[in-house]
Short mmCIF file of C-alpha atoms and ligand atoms in Angstrom, two decimals:
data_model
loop_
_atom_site.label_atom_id
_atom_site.label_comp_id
_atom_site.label_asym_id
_atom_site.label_seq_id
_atom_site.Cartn_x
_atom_site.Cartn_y
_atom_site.Cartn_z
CA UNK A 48 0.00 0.00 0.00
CA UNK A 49 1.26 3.34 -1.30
CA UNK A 50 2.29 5.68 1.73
CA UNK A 51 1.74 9.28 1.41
CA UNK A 52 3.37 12.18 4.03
CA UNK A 53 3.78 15.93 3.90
CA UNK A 54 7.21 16.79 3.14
CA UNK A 55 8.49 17.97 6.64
CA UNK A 56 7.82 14.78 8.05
CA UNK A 57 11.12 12.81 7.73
CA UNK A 58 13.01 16.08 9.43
CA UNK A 59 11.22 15.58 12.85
CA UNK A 60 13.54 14.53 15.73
CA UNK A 61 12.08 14.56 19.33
CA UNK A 62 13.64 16.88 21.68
CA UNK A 63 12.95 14.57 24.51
CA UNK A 64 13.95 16.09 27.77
CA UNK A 65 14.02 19.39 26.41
CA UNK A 66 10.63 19.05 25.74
CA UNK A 67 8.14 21.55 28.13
CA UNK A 68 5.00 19.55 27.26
CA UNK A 69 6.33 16.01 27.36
CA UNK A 70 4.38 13.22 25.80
CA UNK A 71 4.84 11.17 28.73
CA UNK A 72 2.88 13.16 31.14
CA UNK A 73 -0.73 13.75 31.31
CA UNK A 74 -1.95 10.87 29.14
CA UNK A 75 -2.83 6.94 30.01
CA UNK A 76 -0.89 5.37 27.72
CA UNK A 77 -2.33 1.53 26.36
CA UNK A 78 0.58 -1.07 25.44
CA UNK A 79 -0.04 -3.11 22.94
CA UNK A 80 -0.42 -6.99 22.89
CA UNK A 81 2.96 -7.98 21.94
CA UNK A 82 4.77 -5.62 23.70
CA UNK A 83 2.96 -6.13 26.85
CA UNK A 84 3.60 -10.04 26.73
CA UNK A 85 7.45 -9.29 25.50
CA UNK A 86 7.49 -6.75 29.02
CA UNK A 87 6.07 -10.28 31.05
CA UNK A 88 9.46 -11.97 30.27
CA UNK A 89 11.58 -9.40 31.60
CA UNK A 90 14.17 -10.23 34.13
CA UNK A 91 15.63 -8.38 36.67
CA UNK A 92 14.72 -5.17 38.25
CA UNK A 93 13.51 -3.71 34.84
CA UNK A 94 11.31 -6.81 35.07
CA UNK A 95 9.78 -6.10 38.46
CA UNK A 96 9.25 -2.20 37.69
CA UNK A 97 7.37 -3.34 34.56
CA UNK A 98 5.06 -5.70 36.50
CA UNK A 99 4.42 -2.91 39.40
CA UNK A 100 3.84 -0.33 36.88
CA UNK A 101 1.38 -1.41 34.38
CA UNK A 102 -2.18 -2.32 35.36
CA UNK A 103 -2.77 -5.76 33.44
CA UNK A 104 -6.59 -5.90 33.43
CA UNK A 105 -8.20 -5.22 30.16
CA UNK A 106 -5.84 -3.27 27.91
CA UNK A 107 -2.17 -3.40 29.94
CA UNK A 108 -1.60 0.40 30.23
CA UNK A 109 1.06 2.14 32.50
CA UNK A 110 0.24 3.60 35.50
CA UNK A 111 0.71 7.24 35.92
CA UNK A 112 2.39 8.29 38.70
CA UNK A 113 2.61 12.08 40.18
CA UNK A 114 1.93 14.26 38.41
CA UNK A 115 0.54 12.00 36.12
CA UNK A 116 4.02 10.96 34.95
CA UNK A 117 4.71 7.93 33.22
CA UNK A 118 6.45 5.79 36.04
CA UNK A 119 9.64 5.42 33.47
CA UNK A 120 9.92 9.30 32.33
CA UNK A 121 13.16 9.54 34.79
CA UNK A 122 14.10 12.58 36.16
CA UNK A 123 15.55 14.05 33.43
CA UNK A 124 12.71 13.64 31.33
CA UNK A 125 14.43 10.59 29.64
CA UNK A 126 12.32 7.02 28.90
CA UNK A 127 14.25 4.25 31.32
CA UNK A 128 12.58 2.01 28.91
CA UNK A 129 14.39 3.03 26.13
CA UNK A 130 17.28 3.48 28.00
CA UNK A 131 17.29 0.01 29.46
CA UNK A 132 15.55 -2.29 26.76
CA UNK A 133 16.21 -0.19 23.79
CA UNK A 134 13.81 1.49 20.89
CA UNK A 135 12.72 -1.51 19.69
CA UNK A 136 10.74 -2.51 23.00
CA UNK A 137 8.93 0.64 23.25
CA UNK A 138 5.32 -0.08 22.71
CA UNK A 139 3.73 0.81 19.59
CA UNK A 140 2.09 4.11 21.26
CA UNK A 141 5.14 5.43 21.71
CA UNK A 142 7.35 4.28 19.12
CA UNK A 143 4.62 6.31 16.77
CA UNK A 144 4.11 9.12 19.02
CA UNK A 145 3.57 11.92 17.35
CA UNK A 146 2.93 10.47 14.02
CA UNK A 147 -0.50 9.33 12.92
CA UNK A 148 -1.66 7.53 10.37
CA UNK A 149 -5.12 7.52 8.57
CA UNK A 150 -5.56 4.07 6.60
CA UNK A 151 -7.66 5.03 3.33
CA UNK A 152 -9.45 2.49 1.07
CA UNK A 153 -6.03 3.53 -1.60
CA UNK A 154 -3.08 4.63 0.01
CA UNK A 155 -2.14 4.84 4.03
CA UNK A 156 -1.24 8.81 4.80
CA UNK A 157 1.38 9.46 7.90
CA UNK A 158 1.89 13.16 9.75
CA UNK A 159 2.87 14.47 12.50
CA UNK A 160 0.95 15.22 14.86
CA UNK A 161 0.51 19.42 16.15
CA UNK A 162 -0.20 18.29 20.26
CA UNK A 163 3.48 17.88 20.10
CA UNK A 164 5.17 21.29 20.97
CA UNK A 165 8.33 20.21 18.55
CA UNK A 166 6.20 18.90 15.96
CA UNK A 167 3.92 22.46 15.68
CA UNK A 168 7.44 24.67 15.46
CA UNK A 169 8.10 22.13 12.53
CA UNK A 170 4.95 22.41 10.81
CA UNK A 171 4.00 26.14 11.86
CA UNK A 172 7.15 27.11 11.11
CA UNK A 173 7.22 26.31 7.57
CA UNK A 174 8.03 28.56 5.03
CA UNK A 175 7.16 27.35 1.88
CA UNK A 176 3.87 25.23 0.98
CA UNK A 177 3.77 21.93 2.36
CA UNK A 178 4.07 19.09 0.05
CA UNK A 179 2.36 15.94 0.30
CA UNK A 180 4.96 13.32 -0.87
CA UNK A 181 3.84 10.20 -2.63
CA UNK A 182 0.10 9.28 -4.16
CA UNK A 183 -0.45 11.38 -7.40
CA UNK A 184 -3.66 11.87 -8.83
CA UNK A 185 -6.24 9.65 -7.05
CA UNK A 186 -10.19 8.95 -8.55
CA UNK A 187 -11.40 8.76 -4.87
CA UNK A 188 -13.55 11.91 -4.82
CA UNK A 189 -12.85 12.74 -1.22
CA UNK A 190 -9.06 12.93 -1.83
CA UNK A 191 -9.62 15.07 -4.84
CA UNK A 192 -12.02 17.46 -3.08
CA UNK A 193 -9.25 17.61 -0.46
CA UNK A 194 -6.49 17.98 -2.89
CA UNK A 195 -8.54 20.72 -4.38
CA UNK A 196 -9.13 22.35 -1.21
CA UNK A 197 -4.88 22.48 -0.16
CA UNK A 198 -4.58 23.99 -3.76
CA UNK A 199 -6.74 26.76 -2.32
CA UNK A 200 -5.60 27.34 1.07
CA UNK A 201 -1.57 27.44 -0.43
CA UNK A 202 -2.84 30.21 -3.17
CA UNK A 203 -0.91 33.22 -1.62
CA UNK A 204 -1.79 35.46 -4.12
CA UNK A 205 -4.82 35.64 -1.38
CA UNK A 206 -5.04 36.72 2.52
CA UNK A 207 -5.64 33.64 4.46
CA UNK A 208 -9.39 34.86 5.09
CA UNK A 209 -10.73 34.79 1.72
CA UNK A 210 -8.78 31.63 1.00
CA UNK A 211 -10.36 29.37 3.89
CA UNK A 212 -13.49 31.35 2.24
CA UNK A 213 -13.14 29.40 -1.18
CA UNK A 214 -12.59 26.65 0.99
CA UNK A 215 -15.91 26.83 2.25
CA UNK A 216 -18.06 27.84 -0.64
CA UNK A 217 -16.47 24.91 -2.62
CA UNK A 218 -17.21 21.95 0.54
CA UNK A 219 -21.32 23.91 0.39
CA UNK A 220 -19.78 25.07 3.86
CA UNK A 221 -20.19 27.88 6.31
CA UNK A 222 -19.65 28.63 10.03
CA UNK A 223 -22.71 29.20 12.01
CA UNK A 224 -23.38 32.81 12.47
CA UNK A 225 -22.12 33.27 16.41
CA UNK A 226 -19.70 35.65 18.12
CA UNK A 227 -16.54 35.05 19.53
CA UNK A 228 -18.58 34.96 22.91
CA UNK A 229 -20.52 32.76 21.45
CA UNK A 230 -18.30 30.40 20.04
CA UNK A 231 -15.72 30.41 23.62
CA UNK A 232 -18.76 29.14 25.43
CA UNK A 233 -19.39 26.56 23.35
CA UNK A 234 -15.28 25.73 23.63
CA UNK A 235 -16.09 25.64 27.60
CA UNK A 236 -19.00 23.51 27.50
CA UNK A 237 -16.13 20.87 26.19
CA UNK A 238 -14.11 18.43 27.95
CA UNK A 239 -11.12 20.68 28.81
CA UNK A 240 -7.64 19.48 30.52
CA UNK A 241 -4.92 22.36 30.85
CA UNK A 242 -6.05 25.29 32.87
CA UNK A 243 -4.44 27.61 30.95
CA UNK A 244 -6.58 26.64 28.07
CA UNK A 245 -9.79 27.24 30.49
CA UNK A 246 -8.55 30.94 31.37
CA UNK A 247 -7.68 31.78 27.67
CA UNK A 248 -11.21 30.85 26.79
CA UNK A 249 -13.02 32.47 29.27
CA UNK A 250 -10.99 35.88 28.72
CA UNK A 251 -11.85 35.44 25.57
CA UNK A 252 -15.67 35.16 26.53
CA UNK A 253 -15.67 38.59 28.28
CA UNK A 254 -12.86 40.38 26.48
CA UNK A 255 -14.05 39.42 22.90
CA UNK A 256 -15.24 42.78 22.20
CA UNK A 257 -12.38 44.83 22.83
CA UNK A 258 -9.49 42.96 20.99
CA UNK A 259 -7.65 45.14 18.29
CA UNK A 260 -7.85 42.70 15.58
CA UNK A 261 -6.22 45.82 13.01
CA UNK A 262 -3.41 45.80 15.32
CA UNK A 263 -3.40 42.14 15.13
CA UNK A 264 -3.80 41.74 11.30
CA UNK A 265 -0.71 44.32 10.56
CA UNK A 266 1.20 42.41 13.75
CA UNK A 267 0.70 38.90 11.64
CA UNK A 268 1.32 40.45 8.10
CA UNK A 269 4.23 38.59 7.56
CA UNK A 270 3.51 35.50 9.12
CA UNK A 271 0.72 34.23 7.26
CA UNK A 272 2.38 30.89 5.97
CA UNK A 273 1.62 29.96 9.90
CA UNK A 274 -2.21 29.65 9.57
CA UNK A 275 -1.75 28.31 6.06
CA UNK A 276 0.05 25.67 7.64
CA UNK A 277 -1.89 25.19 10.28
CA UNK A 278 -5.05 25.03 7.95
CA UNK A 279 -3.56 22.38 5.56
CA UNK A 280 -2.07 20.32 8.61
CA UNK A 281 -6.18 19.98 9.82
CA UNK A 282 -7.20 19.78 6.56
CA UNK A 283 -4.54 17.20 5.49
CA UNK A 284 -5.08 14.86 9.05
CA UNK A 285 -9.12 15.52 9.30
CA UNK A 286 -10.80 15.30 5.70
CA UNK A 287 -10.03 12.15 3.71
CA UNK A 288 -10.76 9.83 6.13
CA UNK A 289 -13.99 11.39 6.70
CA UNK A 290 -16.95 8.15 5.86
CA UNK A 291 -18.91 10.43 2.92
CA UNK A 292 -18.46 13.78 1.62
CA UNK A 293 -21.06 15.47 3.42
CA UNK A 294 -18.82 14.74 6.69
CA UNK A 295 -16.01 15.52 4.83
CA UNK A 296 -17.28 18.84 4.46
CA UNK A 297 -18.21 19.15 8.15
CA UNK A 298 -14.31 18.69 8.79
CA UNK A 299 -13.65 21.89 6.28
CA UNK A 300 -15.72 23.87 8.94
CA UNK A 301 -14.00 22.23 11.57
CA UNK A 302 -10.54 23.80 10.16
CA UNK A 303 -12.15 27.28 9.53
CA UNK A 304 -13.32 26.71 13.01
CA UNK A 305 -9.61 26.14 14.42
CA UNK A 306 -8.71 29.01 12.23
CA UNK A 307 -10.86 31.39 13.85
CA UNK A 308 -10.36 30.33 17.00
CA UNK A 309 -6.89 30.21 16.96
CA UNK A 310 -6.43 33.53 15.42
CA UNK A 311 -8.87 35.54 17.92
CA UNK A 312 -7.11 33.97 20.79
CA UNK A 313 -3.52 35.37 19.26
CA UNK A 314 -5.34 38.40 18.68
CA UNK A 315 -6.37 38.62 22.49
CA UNK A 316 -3.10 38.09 23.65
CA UNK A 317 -1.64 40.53 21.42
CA UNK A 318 -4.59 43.34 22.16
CA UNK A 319 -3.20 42.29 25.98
CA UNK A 320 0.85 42.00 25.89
CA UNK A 321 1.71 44.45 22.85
CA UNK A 322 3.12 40.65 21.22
CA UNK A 323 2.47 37.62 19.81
CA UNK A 324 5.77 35.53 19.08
CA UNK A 325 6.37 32.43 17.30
CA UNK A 326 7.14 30.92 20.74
CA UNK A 327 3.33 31.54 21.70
CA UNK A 328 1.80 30.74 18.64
CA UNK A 329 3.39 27.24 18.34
CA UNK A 330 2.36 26.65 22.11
CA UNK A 331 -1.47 28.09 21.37
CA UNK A 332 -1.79 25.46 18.44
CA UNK A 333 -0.22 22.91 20.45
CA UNK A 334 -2.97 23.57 23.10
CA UNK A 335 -5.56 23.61 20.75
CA UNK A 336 -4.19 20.03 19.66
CA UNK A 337 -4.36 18.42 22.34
CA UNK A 338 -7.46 19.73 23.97
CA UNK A 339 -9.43 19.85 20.88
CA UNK A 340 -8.06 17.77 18.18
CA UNK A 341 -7.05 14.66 19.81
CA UNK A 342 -10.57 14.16 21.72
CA UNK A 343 -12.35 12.32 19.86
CA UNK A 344 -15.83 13.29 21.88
CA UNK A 345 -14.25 17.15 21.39
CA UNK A 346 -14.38 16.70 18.00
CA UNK A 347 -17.68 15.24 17.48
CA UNK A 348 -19.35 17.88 19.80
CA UNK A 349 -17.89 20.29 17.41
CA UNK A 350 -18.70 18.53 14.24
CA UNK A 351 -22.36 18.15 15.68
CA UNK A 352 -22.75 22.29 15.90
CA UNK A 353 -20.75 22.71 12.39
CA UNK A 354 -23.03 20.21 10.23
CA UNK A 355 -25.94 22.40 10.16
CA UNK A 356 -24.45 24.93 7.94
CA UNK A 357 -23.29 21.95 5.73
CA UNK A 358 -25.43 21.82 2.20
CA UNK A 359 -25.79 18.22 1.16
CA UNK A 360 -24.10 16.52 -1.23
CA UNK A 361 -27.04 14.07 -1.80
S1 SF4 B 1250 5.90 15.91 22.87
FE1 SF4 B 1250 7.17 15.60 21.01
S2 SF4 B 1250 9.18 16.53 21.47
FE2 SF4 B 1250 8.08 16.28 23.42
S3 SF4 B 1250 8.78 14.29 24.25
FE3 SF4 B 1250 6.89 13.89 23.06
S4 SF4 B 1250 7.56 13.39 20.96
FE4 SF4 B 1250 9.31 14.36 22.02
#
């Protein structure tokens, strides 16, 4: 099976215990079947930590210590696992980690994932339009649509505004008509982890009205390749494996969502600090990530409120 990835993907190296928001804290992590029965055979005192630290009823995971640290992220923020057993007996959760994959009917499509602070200053970072490596010219009309849809959002003969507008008069798309108010309380009502993330949103709820998004706009003039990256990174992980087009289009909303989101919370914290750095923006999207985009019940809450501005393609 042909395997497709955007062309930044090979250059991604973990930073590991340089890392602020380390992958090993904060999330239950499942080991997989063979892994877990390769970590039963383990001798010695890597043995016994194994079998103290992983709860073996249903799905072996590891259990999270203070802090919700994995029990092997040692104190320098390095995995005693791979220290001790080598790469090759990580499990398969974090031997991917932060790459995803989406399995098409065609072609399998890797990325990396933006929840990972070194993987958004890779991708948001980006200067020139991201490439999607491998595939060609596929007859699956979801991939084309989405194909069709990059081609738009990478036109820079355009401000990123009216471009995610194509977008969504080409999916039969368009945001529900609410206010930034609006729109943070519906981002409360979700499941929410970092409380950082909770205090930007409800600022945002009361301060909505007086951001200086002119201020903003000529702040972010010349970094506009950073929401066209982050737009074709959602549109790139979210769309094709969507079930039907109809859904498919949902997703498009759900990227003009992030957009707008994203951008009125930089705005707010430029209206607030006089700046807006690179540095913030990569750890903003990386928020967003991980309290949004990987939560599957996030997601579907969202997609529920998007879907009926979505015109069908029946
Ligand atoms: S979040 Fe990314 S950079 Fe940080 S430890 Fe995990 S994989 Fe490495």
């Amino acid at each position: 099976m042909e395997h497709i990835f955007p062309d930044y993907y090979r250059d991604f190296r973990c930073i590991g215990g340089a890392c602020k928001h380390n992958c090993c804290i904060g999330w239950e992590i499942d080991i997989d079947a063979d892994t877990a029965a390769y970590y039963r055979t383990v001798w010695g005192e890597m043995g016994a930590r194994l079998r103290a630290n992983i709860a073996w009823d249903g799905e072996p995971h590891f259990v999270l210590g203070a802090d919700e640290r994995c029990p092997f992220l040692n104190a320098s923020n390095l995995c005693d696992i791979y220290i001790h057993l080598g790469e090759e007996h990580l499990c398969g959760i974090c031997t991917d980690h932060p790459r995803f994959k989406n399995e098409l009917p065609d072609r399998v499509e890797i990325g990396l994932g933006l929840c990972c602070e070194e993987a958004a200053r890779l991708i948001l970072g980006k200067k020139t339009p991201t490439v999607l490596i491998g595939g060609g010219e596929s007859t699956d009309e979801i991939i084309t649509l989405r194909d069709r849809v990059i081609a738009l959002l990478q036109n820079r003969e355009k401000p990123v505004s009216a471009r995610i507008g194509e977008m969504l008069t080409l999916c039969g798309a368009a945001l529900p008509e609410k206010d930034l108010g609006e729109w943070a309380e519906i981002f409360l009502d979700l499941e929410r982890l970092d409380e950082h993330w909770t205090k930007l949103l409800e600022t945002l709820r009361d301060r909505w009205q007086t951001i200086d998004f002119g201020g903003f706009a000529a702040h972010m003039s010349a970094r506009q390749t950073e929401y066209e990256q982050l737009l074709v990174y959602l549109i790139y992980r979210h769309f094709a494996n969507a079930p039907d087009l109809n859904e498919a289009t949902a997703r498009a909303a759900f990227a003009a969502l992030g957009y707008t989101l994203l951008y009125a919370l930089g705005a707010l914290m430029w209206t607030q600090s006089g700046d807006f750095t690179f540095a913030e923006q990569v750890e903003l999207c990386r928020m967003f990530s991980s309290e949004i985009e990987y939560s599957d019940e996030n997601v579907y809450v969202l997609l529920d409120v998007l879907r009926e501005n979505i015109e069908s393609y029946e």
